[in-house]
mmCIF file of C-alpha atoms in Angstrom:
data_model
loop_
_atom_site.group_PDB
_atom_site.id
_atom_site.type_symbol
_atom_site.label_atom_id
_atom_site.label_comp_id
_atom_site.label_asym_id
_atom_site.label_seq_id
_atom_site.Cartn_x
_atom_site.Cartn_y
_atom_site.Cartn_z
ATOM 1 C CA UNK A 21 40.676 -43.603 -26.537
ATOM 2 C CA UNK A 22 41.747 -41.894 -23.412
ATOM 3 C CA UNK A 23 39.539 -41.274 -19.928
ATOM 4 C CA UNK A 24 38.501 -37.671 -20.252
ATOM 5 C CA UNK A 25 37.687 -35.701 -17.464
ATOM 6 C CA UNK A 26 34.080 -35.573 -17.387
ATOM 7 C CA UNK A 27 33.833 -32.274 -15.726
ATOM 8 C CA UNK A 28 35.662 -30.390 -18.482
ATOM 9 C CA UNK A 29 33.120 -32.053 -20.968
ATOM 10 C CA UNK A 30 30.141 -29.862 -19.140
ATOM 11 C CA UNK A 31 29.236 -26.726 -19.838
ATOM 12 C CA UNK A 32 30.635 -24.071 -17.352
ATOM 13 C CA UNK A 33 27.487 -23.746 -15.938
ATOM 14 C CA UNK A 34 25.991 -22.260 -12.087
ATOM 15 C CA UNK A 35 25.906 -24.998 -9.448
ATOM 16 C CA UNK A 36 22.321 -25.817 -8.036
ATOM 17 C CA UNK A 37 23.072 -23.584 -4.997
ATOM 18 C CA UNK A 38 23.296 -20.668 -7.264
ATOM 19 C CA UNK A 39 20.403 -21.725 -9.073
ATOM 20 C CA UNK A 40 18.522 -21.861 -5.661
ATOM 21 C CA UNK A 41 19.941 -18.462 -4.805
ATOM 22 C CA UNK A 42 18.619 -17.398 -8.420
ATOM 23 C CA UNK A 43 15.330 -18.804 -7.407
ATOM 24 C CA UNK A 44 15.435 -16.615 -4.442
ATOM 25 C CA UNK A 45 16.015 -14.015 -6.244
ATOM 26 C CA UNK A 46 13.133 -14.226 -8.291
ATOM 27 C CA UNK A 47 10.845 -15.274 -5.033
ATOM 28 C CA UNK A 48 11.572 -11.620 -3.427
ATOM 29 C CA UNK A 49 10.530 -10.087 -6.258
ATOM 30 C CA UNK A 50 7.250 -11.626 -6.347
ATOM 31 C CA UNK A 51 6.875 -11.295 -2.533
ATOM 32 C CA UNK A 52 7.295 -7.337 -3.324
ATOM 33 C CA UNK A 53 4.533 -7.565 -5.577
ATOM 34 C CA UNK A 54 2.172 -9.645 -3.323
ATOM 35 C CA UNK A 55 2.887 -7.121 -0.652
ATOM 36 C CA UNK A 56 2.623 -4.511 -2.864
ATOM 37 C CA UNK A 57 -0.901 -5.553 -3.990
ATOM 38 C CA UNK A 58 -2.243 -5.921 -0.357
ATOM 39 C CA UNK A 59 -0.863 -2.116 0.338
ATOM 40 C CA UNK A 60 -2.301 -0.624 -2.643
ATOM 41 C CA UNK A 61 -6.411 -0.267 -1.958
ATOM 42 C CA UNK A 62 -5.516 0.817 1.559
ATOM 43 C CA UNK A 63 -6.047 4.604 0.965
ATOM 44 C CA UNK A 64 -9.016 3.642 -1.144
ATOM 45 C CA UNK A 65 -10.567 1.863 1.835
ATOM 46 C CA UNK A 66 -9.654 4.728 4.112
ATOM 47 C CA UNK A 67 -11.531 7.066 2.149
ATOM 48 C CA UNK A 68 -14.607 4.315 1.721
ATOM 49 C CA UNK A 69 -14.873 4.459 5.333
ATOM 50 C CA UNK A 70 -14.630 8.114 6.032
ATOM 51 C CA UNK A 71 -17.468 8.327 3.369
ATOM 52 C CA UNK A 72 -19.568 5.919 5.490
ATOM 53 C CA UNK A 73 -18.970 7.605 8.395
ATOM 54 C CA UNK A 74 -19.861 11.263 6.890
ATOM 55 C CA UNK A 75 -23.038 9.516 5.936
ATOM 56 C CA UNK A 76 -23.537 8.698 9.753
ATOM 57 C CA UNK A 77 -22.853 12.219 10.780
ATOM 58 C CA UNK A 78 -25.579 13.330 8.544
ATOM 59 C CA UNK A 79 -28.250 11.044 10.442
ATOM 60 C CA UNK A 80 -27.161 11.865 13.384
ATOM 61 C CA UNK A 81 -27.439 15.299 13.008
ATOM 62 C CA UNK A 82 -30.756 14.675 12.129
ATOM 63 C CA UNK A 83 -31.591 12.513 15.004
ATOM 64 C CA UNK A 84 -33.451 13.544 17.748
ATOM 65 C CA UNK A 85 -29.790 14.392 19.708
ATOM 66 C CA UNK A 86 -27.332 15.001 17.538
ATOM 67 C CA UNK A 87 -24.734 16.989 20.089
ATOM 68 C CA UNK A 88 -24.111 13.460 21.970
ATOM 69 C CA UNK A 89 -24.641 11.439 18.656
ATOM 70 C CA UNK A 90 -21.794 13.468 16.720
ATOM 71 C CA UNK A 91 -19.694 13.327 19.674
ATOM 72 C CA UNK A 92 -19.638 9.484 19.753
ATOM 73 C CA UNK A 93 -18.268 9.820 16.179
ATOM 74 C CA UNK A 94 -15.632 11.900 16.654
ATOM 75 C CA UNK A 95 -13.221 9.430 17.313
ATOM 76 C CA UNK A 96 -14.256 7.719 13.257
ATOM 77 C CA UNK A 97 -13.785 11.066 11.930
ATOM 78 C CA UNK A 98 -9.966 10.853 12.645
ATOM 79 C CA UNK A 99 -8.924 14.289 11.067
ATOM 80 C CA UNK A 100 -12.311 15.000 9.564
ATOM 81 C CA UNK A 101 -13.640 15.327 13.124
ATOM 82 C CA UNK A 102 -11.926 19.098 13.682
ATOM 83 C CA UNK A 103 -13.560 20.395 10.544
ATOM 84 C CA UNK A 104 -16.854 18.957 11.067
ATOM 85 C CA UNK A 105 -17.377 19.292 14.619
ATOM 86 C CA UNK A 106 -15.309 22.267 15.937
ATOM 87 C CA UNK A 107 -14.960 22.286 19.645
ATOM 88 C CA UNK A 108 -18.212 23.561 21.596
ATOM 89 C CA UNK A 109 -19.768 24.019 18.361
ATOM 90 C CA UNK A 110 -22.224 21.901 17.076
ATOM 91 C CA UNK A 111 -24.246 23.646 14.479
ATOM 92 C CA UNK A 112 -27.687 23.162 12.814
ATOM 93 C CA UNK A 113 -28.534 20.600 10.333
ATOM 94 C CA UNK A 114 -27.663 22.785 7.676
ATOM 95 C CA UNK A 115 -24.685 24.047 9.149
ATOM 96 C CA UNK A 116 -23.321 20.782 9.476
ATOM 97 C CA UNK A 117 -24.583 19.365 5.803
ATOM 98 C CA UNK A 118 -22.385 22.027 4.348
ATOM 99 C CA UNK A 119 -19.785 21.203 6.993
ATOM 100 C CA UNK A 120 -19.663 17.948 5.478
ATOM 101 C CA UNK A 121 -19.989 18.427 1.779
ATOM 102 C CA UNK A 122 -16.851 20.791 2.329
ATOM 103 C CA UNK A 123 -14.723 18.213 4.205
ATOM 104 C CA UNK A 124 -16.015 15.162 1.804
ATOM 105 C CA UNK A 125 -14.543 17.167 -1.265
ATOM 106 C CA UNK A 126 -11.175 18.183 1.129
ATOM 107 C CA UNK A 127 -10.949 14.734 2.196
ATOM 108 C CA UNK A 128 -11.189 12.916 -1.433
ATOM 109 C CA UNK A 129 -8.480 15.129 -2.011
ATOM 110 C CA UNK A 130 -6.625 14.599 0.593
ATOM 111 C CA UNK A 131 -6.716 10.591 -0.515
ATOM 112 C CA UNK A 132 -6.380 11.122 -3.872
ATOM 113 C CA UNK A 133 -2.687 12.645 -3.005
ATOM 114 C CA UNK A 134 -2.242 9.751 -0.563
ATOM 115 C CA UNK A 135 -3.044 7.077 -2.853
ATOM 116 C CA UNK A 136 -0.721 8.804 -5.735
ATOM 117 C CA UNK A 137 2.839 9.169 -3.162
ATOM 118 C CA UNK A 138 1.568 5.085 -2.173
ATOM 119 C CA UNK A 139 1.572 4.403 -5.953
ATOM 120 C CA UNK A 140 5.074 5.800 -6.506
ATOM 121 C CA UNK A 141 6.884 4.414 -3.685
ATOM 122 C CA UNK A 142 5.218 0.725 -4.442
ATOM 123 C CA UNK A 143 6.391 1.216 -8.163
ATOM 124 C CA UNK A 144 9.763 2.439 -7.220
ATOM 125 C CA UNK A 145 10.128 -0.532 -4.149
ATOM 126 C CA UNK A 146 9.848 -2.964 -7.164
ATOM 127 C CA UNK A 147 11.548 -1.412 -9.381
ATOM 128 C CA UNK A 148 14.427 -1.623 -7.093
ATOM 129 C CA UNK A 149 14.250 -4.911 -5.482
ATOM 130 C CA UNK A 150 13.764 -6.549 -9.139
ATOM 131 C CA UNK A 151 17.073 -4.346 -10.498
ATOM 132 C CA UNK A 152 18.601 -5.805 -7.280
ATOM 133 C CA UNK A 153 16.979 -9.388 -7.780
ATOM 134 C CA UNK A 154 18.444 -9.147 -11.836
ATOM 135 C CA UNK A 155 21.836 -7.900 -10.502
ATOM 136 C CA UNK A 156 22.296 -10.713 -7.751
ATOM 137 C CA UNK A 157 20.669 -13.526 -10.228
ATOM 138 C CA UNK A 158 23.091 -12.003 -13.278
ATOM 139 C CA UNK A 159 26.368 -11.899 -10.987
ATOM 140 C CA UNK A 160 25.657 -15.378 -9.477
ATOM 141 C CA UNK A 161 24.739 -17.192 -12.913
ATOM 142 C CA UNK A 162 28.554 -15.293 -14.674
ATOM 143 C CA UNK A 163 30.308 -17.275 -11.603
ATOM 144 C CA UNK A 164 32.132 -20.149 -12.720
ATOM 145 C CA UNK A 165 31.037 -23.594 -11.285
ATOM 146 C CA UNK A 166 33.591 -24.646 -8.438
ATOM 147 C CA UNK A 167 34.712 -28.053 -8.659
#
């Protein structure tokens, strides 16, 4: 029987450097998603916060003085602060619990939106880089081995 050329007796299959690149491909696409987990919560923790510090602006503005307390947390209001505590006006109690029931509903809403754009460009990000991930893996594993 006659010496046959062992490489045309295996299977025309992808070397192991485009099964590494395959494995790559496959590694983004879970890197997206780890990435994509950690961004996720991020408005919802935003939003926990801001409701912790509303809660402080209420005892402040109880406390004995609540112009220089609700000053200090101006800055933790971020873009709370201009509806709660308008320049040179500080308000009573009251004044300042309706202040802040009206900017805790404006401000859920505000996150609410935030957290739905986040959720849409995270979906769409992996939808993308896993139709790019398939596309690379599919075109690499259709090359023929080189010999």
């Amino acid at each position: 029987m006659p010496p046959q050329d062992q490489a045309a007796l295996r299977p025309n299959r992808p070397s192991n450097a485009a099964l590494g690149f395959i494995g790559i491909c496959f590694a983004v696409v879970g890197l997206v998603g780890i990435m994509a987990s950690a961004i996720a919560p991020l408005p919802l923790e935003r939003a926990l916060q801001r409701q912790a510090t509303l809660d402080a602006v209420l005892v402040a503005a109880a406390g004995a003085d609540p112009a220089s307390a609700l000053e200090k947390l101006r800055t933790r209001l971020a873009d709370s602060a201009a509806a709660i505590l308008p320049k040179g006006q500080v308000g009573g109690l009251a004044e300042i619990t309706a202040r802040v029931a009206a900017e805790r509903g404006a401000m859920l809403a505000r996150f609410e939106t935030e957290q739905a754009e986040l959720t849409l460009r995270l979906r769409l990000l992996i939808g993308v880089v896993s139709l790019m991930g398939a596309g690379f893996g599919i075109a690499v594993a259709a090359m023929p081995r080189g010999r």
